[in-house]
PDB file of C-alpha atoms in Angstrom:
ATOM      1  CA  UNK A   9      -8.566  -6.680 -12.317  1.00 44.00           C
ATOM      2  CA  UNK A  10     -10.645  -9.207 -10.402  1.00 49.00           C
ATOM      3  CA  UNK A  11     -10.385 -10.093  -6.285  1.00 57.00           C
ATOM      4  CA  UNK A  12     -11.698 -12.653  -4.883  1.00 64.00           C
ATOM      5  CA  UNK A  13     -13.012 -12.618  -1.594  1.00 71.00           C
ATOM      6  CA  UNK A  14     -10.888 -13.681   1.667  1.00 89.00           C
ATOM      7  CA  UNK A  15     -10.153 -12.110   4.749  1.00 94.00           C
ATOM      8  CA  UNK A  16      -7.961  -8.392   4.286  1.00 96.00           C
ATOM      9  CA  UNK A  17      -5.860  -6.715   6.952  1.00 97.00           C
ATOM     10  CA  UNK A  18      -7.095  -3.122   6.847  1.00 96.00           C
ATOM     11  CA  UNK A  19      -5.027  -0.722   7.635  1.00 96.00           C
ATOM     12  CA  UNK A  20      -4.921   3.484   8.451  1.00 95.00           C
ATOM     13  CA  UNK A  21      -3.695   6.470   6.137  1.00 94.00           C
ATOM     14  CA  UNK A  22      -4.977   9.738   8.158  1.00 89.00           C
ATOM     15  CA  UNK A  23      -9.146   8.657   8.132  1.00 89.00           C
ATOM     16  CA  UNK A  24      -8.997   6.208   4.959  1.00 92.00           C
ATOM     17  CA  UNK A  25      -8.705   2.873   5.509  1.00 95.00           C
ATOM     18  CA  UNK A  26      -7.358   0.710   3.165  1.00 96.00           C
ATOM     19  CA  UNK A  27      -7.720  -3.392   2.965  1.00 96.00           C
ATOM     20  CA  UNK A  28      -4.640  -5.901   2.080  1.00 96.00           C
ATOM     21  CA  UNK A  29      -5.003  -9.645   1.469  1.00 95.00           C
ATOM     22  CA  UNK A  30      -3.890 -11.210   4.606  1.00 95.00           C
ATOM     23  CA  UNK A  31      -2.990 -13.777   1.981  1.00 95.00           C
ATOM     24  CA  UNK A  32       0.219 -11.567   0.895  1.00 95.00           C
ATOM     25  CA  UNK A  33       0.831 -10.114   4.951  1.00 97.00           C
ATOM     26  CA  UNK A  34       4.114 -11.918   5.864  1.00 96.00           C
ATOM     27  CA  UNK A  35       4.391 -10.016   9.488  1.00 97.00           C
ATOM     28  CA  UNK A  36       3.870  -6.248  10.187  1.00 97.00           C
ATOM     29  CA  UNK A  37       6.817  -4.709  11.912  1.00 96.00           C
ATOM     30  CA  UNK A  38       7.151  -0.876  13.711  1.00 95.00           C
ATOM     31  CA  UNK A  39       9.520   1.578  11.637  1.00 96.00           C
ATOM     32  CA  UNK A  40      13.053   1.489  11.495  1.00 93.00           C
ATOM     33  CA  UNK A  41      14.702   3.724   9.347  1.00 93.00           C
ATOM     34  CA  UNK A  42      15.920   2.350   5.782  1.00 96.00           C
ATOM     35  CA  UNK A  43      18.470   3.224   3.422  1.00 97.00           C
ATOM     36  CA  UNK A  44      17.667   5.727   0.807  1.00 95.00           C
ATOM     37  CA  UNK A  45      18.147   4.335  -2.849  1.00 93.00           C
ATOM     38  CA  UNK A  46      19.265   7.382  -5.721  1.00 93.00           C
ATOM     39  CA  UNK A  47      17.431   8.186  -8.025  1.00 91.00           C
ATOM     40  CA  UNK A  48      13.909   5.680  -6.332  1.00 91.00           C
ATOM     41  CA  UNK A  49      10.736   7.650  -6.704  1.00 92.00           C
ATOM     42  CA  UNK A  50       9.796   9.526  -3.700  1.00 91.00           C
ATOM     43  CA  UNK A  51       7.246   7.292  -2.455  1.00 93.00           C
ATOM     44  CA  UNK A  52      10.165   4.898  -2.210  1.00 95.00           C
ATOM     45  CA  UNK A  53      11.881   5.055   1.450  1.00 96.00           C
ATOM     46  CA  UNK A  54      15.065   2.932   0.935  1.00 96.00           C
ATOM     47  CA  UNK A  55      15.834  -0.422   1.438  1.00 97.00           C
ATOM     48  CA  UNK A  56      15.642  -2.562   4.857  1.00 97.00           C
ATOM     49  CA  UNK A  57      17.813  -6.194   5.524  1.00 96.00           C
ATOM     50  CA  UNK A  58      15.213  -8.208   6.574  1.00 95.00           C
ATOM     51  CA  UNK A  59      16.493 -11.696   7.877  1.00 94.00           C
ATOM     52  CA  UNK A  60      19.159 -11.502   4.824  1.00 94.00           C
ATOM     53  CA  UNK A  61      16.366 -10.408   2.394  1.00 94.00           C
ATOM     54  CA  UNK A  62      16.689  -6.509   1.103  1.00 95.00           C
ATOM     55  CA  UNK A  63      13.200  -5.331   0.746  1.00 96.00           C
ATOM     56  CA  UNK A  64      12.052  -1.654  -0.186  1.00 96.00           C
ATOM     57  CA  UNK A  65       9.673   0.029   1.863  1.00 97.00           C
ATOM     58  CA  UNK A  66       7.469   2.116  -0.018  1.00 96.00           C
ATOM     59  CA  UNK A  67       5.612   5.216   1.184  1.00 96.00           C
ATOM     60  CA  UNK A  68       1.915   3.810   1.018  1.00 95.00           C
ATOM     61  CA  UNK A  69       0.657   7.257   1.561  1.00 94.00           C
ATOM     62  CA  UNK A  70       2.408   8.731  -1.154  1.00 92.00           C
ATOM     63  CA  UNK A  71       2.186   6.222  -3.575  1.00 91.00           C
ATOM     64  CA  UNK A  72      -1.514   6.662  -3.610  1.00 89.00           C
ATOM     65  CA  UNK A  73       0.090  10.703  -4.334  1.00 87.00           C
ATOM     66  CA  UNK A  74      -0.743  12.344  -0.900  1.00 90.00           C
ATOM     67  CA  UNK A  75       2.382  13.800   1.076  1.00 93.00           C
ATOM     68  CA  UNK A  76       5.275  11.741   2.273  1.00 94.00           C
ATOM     69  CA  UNK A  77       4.572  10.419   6.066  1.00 95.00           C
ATOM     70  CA  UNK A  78       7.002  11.879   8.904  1.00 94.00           C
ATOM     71  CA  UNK A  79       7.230   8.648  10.363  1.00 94.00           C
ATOM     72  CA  UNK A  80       7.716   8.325  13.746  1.00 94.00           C
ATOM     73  CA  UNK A  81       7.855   5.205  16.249  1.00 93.00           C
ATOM     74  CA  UNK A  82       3.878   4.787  16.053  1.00 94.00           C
ATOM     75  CA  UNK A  83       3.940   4.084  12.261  1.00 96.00           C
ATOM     76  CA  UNK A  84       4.288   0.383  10.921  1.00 97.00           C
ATOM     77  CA  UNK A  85       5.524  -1.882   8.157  1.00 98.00           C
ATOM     78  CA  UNK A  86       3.538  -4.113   6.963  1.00 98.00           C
ATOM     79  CA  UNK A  87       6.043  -6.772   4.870  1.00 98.00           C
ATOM     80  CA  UNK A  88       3.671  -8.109   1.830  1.00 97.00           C
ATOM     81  CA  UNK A  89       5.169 -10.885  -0.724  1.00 95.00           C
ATOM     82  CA  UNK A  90       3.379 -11.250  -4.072  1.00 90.00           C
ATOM     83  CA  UNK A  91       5.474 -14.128  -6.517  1.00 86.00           C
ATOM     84  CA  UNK A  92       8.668 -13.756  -6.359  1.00 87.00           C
ATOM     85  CA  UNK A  93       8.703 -10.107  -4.570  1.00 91.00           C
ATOM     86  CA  UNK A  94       8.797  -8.692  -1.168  1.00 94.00           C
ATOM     87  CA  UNK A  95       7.914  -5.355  -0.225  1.00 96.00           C
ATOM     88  CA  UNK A  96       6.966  -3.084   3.055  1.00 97.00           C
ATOM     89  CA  UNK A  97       4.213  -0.776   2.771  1.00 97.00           C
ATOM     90  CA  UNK A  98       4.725   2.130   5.530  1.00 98.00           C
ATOM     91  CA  UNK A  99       1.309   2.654   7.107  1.00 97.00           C
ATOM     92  CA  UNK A 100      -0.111   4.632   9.894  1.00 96.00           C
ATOM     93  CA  UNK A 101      -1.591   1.832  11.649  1.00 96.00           C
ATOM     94  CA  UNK A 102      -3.016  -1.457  11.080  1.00 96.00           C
ATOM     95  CA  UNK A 103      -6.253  -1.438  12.374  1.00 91.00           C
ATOM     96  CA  UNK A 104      -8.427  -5.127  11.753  1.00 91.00           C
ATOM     97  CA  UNK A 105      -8.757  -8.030   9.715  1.00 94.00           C
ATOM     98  CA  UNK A 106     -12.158  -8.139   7.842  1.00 94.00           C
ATOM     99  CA  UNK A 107     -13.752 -11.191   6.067  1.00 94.00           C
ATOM    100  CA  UNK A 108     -15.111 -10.304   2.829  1.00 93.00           C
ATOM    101  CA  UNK A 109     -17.926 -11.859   0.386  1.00 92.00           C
ATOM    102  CA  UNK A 110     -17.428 -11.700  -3.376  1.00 88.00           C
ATOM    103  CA  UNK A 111     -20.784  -9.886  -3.528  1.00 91.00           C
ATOM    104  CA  UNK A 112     -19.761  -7.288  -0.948  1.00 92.00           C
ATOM    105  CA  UNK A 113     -17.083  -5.633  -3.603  1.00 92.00           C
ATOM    106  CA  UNK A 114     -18.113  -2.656  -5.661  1.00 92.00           C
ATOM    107  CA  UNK A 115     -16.222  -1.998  -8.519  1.00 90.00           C
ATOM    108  CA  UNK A 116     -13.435   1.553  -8.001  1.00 86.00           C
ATOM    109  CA  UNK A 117     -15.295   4.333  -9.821  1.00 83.00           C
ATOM    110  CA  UNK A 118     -13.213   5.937 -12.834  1.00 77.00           C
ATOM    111  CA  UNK A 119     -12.629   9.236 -12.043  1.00 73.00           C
ATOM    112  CA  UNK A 120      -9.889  10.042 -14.474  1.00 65.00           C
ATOM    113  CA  UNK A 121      -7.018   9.857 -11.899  1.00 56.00           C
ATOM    114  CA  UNK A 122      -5.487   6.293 -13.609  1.00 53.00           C
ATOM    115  CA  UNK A 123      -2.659   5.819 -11.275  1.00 52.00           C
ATOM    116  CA  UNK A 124      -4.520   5.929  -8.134  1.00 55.00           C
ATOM    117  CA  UNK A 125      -7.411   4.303  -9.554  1.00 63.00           C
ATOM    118  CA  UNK A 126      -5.482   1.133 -10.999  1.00 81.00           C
ATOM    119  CA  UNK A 127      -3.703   0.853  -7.223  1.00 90.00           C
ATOM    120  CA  UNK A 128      -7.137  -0.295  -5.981  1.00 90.00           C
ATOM    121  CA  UNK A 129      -9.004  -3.091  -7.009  1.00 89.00           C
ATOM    122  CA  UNK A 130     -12.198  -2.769  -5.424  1.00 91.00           C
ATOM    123  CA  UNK A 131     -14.579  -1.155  -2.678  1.00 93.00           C
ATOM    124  CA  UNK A 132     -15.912  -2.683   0.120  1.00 95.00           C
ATOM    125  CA  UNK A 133     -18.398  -0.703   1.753  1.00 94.00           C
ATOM    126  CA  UNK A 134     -18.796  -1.443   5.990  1.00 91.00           C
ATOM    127  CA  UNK A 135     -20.625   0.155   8.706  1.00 89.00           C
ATOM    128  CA  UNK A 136     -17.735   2.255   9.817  1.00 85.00           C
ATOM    129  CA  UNK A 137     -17.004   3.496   6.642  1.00 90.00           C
ATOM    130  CA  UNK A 138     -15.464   2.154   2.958  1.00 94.00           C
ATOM    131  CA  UNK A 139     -12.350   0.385   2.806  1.00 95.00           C
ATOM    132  CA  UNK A 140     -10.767   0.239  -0.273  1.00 94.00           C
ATOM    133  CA  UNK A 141      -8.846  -3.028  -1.704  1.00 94.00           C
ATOM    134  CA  UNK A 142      -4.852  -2.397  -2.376  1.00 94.00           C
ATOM    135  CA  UNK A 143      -4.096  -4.224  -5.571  1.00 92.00           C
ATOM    136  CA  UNK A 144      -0.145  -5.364  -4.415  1.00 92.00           C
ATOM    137  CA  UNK A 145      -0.064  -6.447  -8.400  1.00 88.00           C
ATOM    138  CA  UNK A 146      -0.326  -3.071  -9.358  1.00 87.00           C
ATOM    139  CA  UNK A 147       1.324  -1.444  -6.368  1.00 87.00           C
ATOM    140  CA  UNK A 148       4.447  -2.879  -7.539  1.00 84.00           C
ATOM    141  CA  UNK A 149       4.746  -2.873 -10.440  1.00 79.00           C
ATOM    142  CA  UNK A 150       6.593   0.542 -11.116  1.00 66.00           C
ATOM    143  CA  UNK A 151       6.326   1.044 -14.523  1.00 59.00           C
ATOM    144  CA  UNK A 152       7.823   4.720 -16.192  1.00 51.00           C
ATOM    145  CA  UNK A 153       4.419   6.205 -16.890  1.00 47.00           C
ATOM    146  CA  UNK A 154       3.313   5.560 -12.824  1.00 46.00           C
ATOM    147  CA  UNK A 155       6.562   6.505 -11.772  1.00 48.00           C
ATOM    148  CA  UNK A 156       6.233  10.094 -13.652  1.00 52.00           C
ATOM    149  CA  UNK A 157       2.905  10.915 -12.290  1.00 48.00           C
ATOM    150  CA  UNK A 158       3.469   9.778  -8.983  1.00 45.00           C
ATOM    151  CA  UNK A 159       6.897  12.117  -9.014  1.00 49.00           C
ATOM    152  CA  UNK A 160       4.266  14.852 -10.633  1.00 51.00           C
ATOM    153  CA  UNK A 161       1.851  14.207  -7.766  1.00 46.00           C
ATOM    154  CA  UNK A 162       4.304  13.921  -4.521  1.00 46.00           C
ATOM    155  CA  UNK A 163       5.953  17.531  -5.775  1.00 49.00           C
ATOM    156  CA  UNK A 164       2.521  19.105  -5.875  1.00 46.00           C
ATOM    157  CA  UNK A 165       2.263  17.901  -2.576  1.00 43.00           C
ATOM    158  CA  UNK A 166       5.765  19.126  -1.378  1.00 46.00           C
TER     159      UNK A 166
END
């Protein structure tokens, strides 16, 4: 998958940050609690009402197979649309927006871990530290092979 460059709105998981297209951001709203969906992968939360629109709110720390947050009051939604679907991505923080040249993104190194690996789409190294693209494509599309590993990897983490 190819990005092109554009400004991102980086946001916090523990010390990682990770960068979304600011493109896709349609406002970032603090946590309210959702209802839970049977039978959703864990990384799933439930379902909010948004202005008439239900939207799931997925777990963006365990999607990327790290624990499930505890979220609390200081934690935030950011609401992404991508086509024809809307989605909240449960964050830590949101921390900046950064501009990015094409040149600046590395490629994600294969590392044989395919599900997180195809949830990124690229690297952009700063002076702070990396911040690694979000590919929303990807991160929604929940397809039965991703949806059994990420299950696999959110138990181990249990």
């Amino acid at each position: 998958m190819t990005i092109t460059a554009g400004q991102f709105i980086t946001c916090t998981l523990d010390a990682a940050e990770y960068g979304i297209d600011i493109m896709a951001v349609r406002e970032i709203r603090g946590w309210a609690a959702t209802t839970a969906i049977p039978h959703a992968p864990p990384w799933i939360r439930g379902v909010i009402n948004l202005r008439g629109i239900i939207v799931p709110i997925l777990d963006l720390r365990a999607r990327f197979g790290m624990p499930l947050t505890v979220p609390t009051q200081m934690h935030v939604v950011v609401i992404i649309q991508t086509g024809t679907r809307t989605a909240g991505l449960l964050v830590d923080a949101v921390s900046d927006i950064v501009s990015v040249a094409p040149e600046e993104i590395r490629p994600v190194p294969e590392i044989g871990a395919s599900v997180p690996e195809r949830l990124l789409c690229g690297l952009v190294p700063l002076e702070r530290g990396m911040v690694a693209l979000v590919s929303l494509e990807s991160l929604l599309t929940f397809d039965e092979e991703a949806l059994a590993a990420s299950a696999d990897a959110s138990a181990l983490h249990s």
